Coordinates of C-alpha atoms in Angstrom, one line a residue:
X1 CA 5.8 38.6 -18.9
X2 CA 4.2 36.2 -21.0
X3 CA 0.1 36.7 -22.1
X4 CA -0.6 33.5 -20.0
X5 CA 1.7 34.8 -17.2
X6 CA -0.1 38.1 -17.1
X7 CA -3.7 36.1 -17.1
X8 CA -2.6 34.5 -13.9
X9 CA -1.5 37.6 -12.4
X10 CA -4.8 39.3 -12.7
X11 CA -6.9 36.3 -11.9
X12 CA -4.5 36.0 -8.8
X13 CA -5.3 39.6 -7.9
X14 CA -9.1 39.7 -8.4
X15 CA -9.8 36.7 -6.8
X16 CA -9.3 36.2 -3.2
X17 CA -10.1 32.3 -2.7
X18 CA -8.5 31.4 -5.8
X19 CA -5.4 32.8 -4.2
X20 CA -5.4 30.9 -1.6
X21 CA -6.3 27.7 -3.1
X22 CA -3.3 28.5 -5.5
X23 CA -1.2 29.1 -2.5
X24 CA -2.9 25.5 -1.4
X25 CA -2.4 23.7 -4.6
X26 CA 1.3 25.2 -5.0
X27 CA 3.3 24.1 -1.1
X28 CA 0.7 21.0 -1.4
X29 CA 2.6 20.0 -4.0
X30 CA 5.9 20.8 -3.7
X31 CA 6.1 19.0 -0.3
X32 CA 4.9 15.9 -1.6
X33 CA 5.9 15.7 -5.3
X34 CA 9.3 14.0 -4.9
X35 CA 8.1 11.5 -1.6
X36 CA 4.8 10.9 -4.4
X37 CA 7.4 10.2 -7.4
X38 CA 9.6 8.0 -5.4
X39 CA 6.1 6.4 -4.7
X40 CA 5.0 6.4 -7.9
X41 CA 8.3 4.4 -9.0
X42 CA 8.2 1.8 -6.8
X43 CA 4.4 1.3 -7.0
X44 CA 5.2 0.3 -11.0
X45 CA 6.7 -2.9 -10.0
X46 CA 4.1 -3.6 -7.2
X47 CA 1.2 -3.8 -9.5
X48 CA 3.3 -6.8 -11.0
X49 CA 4.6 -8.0 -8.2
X50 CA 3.2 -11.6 -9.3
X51 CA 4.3 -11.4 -12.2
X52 CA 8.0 -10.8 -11.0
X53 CA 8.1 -12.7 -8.0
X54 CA 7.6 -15.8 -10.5
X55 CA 9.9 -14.7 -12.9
X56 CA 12.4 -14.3 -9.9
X57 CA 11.2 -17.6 -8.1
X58 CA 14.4 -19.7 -7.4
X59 CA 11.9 -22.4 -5.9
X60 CA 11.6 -25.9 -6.9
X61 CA 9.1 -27.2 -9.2
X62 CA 5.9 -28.7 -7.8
X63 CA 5.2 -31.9 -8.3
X64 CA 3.2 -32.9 -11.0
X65 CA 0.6 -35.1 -9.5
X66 CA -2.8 -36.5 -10.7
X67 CA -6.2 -33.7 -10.1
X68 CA -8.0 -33.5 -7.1
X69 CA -4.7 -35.2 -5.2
X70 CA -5.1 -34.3 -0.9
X71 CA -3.1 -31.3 0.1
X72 CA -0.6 -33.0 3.1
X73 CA -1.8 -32.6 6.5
X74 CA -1.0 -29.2 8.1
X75 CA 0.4 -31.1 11.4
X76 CA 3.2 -32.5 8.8
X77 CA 4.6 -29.3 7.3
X78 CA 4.8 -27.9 11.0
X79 CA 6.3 -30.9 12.4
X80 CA 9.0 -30.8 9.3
X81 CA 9.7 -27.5 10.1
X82 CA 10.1 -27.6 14.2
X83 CA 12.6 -30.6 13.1
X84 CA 14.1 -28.1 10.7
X85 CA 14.4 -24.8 13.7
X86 CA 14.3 -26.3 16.9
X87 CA 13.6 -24.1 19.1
X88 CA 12.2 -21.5 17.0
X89 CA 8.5 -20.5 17.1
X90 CA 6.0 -20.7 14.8
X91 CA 3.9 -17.7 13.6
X92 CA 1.7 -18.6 11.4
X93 CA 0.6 -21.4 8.6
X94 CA -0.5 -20.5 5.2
X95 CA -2.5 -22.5 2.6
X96 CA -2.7 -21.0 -0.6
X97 CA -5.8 -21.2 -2.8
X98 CA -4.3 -20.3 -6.0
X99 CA -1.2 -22.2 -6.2
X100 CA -0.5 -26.0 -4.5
X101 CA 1.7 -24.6 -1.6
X102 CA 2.0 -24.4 2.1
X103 CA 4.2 -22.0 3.4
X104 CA 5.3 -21.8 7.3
X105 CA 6.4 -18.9 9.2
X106 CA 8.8 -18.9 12.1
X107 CA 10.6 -16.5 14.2
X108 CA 13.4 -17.1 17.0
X109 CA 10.9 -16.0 19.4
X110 CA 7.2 -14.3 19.6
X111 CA 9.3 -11.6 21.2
X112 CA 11.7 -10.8 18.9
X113 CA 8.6 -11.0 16.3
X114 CA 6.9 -8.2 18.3
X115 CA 9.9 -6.1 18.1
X116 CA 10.9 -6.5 14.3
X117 CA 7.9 -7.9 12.6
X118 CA 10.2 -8.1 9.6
X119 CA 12.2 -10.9 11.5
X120 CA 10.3 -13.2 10.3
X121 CA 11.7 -16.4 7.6
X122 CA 9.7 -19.0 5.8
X123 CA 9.5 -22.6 4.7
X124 CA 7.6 -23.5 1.5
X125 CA 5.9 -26.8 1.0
X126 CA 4.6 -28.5 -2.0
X127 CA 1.3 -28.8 -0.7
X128 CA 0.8 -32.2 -2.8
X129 CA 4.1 -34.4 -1.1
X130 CA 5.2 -32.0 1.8
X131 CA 8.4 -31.5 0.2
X132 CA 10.7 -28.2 1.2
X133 CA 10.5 -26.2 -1.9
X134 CA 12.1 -22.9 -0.8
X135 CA 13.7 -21.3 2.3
X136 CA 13.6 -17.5 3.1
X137 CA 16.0 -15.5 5.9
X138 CA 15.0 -13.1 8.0
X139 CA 14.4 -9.6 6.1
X140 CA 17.2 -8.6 4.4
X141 CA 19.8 -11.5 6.0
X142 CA 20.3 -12.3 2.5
X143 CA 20.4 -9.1 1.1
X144 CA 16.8 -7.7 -0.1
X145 CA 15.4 -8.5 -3.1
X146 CA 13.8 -6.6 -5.5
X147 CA 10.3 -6.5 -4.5
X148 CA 11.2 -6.3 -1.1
X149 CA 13.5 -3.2 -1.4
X150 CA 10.1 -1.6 -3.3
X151 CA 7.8 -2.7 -1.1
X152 CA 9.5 -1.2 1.7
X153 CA 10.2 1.9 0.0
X154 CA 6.6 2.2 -1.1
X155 CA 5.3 1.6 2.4
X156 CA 7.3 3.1 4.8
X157 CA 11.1 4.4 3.7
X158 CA 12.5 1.8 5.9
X159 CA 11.1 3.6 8.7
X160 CA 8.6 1.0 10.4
X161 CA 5.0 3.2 12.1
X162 CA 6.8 6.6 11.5
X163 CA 7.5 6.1 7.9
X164 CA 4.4 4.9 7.3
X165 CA 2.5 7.8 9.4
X166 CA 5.1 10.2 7.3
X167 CA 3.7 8.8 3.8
X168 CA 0.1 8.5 5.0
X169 CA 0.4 12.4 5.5
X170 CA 2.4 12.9 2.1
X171 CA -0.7 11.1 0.4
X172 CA -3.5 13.4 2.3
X173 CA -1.3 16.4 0.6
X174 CA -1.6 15.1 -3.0
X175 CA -5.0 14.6 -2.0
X176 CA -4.5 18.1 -1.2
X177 CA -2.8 18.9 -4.5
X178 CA -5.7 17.6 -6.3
X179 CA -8.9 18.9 -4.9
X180 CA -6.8 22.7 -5.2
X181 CA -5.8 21.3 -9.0
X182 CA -9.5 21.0 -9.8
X183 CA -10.5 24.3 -8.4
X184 CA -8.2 26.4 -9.8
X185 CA -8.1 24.3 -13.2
X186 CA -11.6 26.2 -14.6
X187 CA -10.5 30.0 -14.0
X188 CA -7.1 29.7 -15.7
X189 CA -8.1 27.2 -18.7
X190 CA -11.8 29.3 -19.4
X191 CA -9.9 30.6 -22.5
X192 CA -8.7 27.7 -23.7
X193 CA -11.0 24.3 -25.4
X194 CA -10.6 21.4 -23.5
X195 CA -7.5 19.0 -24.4
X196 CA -5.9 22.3 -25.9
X197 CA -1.9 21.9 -26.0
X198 CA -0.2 25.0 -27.5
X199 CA 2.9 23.3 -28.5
X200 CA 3.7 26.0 -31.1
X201 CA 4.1 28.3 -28.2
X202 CA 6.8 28.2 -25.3
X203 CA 8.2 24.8 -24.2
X204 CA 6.6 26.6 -20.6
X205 CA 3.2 26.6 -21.7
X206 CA 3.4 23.7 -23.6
X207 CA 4.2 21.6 -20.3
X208 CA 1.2 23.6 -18.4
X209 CA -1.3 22.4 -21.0
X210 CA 0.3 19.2 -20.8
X211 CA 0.3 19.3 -16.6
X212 CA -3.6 20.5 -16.7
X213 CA -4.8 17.9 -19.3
X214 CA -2.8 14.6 -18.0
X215 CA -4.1 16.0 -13.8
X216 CA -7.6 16.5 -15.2
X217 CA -7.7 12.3 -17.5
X218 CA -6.0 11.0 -13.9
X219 CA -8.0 12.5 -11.4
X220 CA -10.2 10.2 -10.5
X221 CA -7.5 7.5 -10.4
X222 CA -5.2 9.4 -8.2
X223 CA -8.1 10.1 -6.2
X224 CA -8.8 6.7 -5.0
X225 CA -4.8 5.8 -5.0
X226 CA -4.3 8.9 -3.3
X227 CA -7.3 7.8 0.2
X228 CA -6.4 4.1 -0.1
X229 CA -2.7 5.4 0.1
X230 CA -3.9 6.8 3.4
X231 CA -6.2 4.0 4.6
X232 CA -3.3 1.6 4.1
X233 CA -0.5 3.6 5.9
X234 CA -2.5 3.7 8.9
X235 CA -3.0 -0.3 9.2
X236 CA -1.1 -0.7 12.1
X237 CA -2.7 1.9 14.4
X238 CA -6.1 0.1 13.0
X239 CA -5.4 -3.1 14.0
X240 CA -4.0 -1.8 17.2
X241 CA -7.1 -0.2 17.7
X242 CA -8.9 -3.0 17.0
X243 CA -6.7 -5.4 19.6
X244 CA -7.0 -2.4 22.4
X245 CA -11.0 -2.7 21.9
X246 CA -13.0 -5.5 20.4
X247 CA -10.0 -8.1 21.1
X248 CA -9.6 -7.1 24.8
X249 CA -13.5 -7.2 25.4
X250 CA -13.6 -10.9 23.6
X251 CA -10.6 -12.2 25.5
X252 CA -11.4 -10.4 29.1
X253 CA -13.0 -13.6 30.4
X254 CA -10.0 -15.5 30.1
X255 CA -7.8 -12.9 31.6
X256 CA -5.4 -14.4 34.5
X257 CA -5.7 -18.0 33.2
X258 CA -2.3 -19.8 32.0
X259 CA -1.6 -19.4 28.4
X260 CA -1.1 -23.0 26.3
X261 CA 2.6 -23.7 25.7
X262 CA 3.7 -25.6 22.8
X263 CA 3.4 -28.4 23.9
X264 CA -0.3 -28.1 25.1
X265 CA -1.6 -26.9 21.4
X266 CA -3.8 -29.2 19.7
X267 CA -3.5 -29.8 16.0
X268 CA -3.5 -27.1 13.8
X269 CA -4.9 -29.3 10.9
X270 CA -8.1 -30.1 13.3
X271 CA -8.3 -25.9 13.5
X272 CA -8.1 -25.6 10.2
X273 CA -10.6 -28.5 9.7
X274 CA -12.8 -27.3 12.0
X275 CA -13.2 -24.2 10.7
X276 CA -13.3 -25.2 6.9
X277 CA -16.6 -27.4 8.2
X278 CA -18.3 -24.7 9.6
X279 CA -18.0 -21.9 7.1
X280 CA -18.4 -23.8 3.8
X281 CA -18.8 -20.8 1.8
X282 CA -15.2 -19.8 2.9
X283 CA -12.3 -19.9 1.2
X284 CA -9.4 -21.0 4.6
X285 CA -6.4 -19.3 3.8
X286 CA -4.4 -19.4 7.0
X287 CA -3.5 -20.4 11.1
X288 CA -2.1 -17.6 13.0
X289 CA -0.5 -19.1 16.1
X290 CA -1.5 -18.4 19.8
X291 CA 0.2 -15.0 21.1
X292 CA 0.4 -12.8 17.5
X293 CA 0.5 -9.5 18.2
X294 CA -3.4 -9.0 16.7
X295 CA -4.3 -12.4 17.6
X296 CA -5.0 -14.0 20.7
X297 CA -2.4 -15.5 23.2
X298 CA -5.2 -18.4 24.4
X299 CA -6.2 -19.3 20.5
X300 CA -5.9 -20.2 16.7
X301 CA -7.0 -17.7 14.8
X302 CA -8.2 -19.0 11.2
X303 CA -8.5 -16.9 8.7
X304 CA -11.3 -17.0 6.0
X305 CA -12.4 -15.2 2.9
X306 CA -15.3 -15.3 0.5
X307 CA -15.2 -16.8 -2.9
X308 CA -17.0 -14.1 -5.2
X309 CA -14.6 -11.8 -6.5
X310 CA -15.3 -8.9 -4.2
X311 CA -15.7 -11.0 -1.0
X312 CA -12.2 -13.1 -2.0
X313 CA -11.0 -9.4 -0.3
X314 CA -13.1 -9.7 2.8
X315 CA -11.4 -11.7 5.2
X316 CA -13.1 -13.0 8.5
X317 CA -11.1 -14.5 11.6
X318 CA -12.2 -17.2 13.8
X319 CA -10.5 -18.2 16.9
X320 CA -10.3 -22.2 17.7
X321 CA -9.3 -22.4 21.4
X322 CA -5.7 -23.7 20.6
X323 CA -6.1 -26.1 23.4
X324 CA -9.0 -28.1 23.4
X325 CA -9.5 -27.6 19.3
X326 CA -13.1 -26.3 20.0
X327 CA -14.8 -23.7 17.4
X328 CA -15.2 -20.8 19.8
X329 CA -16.5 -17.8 17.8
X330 CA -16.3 -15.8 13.8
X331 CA -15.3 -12.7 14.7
X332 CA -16.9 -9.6 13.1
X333 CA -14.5 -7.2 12.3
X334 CA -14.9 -3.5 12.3
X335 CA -15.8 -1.3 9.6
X336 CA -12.3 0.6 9.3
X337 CA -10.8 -2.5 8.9
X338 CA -13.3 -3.9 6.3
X339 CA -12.8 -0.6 4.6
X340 CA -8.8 -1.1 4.6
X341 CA -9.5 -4.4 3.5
X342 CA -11.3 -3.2 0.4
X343 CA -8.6 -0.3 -0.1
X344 CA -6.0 -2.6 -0.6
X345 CA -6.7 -4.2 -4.3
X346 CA -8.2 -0.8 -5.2
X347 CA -4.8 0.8 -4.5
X348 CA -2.6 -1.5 -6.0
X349 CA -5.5 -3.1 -9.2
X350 CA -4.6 -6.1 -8.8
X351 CA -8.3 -7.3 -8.7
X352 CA -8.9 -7.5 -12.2
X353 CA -6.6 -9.9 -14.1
X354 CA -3.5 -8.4 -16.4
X355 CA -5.9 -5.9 -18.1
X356 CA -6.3 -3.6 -14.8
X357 CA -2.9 -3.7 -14.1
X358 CA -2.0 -2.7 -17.2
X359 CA -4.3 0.2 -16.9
X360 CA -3.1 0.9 -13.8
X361 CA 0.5 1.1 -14.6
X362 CA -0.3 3.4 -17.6
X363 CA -2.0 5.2 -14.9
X364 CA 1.1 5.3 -12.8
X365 CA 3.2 6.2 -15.3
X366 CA 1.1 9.0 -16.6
X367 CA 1.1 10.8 -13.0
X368 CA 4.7 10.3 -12.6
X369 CA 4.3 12.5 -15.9
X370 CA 2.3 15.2 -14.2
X371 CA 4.0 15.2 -11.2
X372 CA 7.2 16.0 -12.9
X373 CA 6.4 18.5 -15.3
X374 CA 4.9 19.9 -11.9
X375 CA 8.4 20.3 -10.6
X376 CA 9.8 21.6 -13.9
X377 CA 6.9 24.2 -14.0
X378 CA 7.7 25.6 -10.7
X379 CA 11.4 25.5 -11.7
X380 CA 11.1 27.3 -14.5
X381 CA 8.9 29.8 -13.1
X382 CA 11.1 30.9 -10.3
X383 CA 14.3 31.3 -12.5
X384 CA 12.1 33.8 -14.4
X385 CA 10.8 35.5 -11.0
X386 CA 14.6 35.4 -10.1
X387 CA 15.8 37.0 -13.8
X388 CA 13.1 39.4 -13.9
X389 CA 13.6 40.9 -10.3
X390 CA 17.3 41.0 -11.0
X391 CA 16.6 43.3 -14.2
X392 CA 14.8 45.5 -12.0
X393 CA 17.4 45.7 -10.0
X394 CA 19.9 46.5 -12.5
X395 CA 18.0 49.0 -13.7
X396 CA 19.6 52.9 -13.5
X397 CA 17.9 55.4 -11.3
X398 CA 16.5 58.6 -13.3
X399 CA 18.9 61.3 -12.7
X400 CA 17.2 64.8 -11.9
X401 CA 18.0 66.1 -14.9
X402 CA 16.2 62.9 -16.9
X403 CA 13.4 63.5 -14.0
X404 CA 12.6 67.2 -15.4

């Protein structure tokens, strides 16, 4: 047994509660190690994902046009695209405030949207002339693309609300993994300066020095990735929450009346109008149709943001009664959902320009470093449990005569 193998020995005897947060810190992490790695990998490309996605972009070029040219009106692009899918429903209508585009989503039916939300295709506009600049099919139709196949790997496994219940629990045991990490990390490294490696010693304790130091620089990181990971997965229980409660109260006056049909909407363009006059302040980003699973079946809901860097991840929606056009109220939303609003750039750093998501990748990368030499630890540790209990075993008894 090696001098750092017998040090852990004794400290595991002596010590009952740092047995069990080893015993903690050790099944912690070997359930979650490969489901965190396989998040780990596809998070890479997500912190990116801009980047990418416009390297991949098959779409048409906008037009170049002269500044401070009228976007098109919003009653145009969803016109174009009824003529386009007749018969198909439309979801929702978003305006992008970074880039001059207006891209529609539609669905055969709000029922087969509620059973698949990835059912879903889209129609982008040049928001300048209205022209078609790129058509989607519904989730993997066409074969998934990159960022797709990672994103839905990252998120749920391909497995909808139980894959992302199953991950959401993976991330609470690396939280797990960690908190034991750090209170175990002082008793067996109290011999040992900080940052110590002892690479001229065995390739074994070389990778535990290695596995301490790069856990200890990355734990506040994997901290926060680690409780955002677990705010995020539960998004759809939170805004199902949030429709069973604060929606249902708000909408239980108009309970029993007739819901519009398409024909009686009034303009979306008006809604968006509307809206964009009374909240100045507010960036308008989108129109979520009448009868969205989180929405309202009697309304528009328009969604706003702020404009300040931390507010531009707040967003606020207001409903627009979709038949009359009248402003009817900002809704406030709860504080779970404001807090997995804010989770959501602190998990993936993309808040902060090309420098954060650099550091975040190096980041990412480092704990996919610690989270395999994790693996490889306890590898190597049980084939030397395994060959030093089957030299016991091979060991001859003492004869009587040796006995004497």
């Amino acid at each position: 047994m090696s001098e750092q193998a017998a040090f852990e020995e004794r400290v595991y005897e002596r010590k009952p509660a740092l047995r069990r947060w080893l015993f903690v810190h050790k099944w912690s992490s070997l359930i979650c190690t490969l489901f965190l790695l396989l998040i780990c990998i596809t998070g890479l490309p997500l912190v990116l994902r801009d980047e990418i996605d416009g390297l991949l972009d098959d779409a048409l070029p906008y037009a170049q046009v002269a500044e401070g040219t009228p976007n098109v009106s919003l009653d145009r692009v969803v016109e174009a695209s009824r003529k386009m899918y007749p018969g198909e429903t439309i979801i929702s209508v978003f305006v992008d405030d970074d880039e001059p585009k207006i891209i529609v989503f539609m669905a055969s039916s709000w029922e087969a949207f509620k059973a698949n939300r990835r059912a879903i295709h889209s129609i982008r506009f040049d928001a300048h002339t209205g022209d078609v600049l790129k058509q989607t099919k519904p989730f993997g139709e066409d074969g998934l693309t990159f960022l797709q196949l990672m994103l839905s790997l990252h998120r749920d496994l391909f497995g909808g609300l139980a894959g992302e219940l199953f991950l959401g629990a993976m991330a609470l045991l690396f939280i797990a993994a960690i908190v034991s990490g750090i209170a175990i990390y002082g008793p067996f490294m109290r011999k040992l300066d900080f940052g110590t490696v002892r690479a001229a010693r065995s390739r074994r304790l070389k990778w535990l020095d290695l596995h301490n130091l790069l856990g200890v620089v990355t734990l506040g990181w994997a901290l926060v990735v680690g409780a955002t990971g677990v705010i995020n997965e539960l998004s759809t229980p939170l805004f199902a929450l949030w429709q069973q409660t604060d929606v249902r109260a708000m909408l239980a006056p108009l309970q029993g009346k007739p819901v519009p049909q398409t024909s009686e909407l009034s303009s979306p363009q008006a809604a968006y109008d509307t809206v964009k006059a009374a909240f100045p302040d507010m960036t308008t980003t989108s129109v979520v149709y009448p009868g969205a699973p989180f929405g309202s079946p009697f309304h528009y809901v328009v969604w706003t943001k702020g404009r300040e860097p931390l507010t531009s991840r707040l967003f606020s929606p207001v409903l627009v009664d979709a038949r009359s056009g009248a402003l009817v109220a900002a809704v406030t939303m709860p504080w779970y959902l404001r807090a997995l609003e804010l989770s959501r750039p602190l998990h993936f750093g993309d808040y902060g320009g090309m420098p954060l998501k650099i550091i975040w990748g190096l980041l990412d990368l480092t704990t996919i470093v610690v989270l395999g030499s994790g693996v490889y630890l306890w590898f190597v540790r049980s084939r030397a449990s395994r060959a030093q209990e089957g030299s016991a075993a091979a060991m001859p008894l003492a004869s009587p005569s040796a006995a004497e």
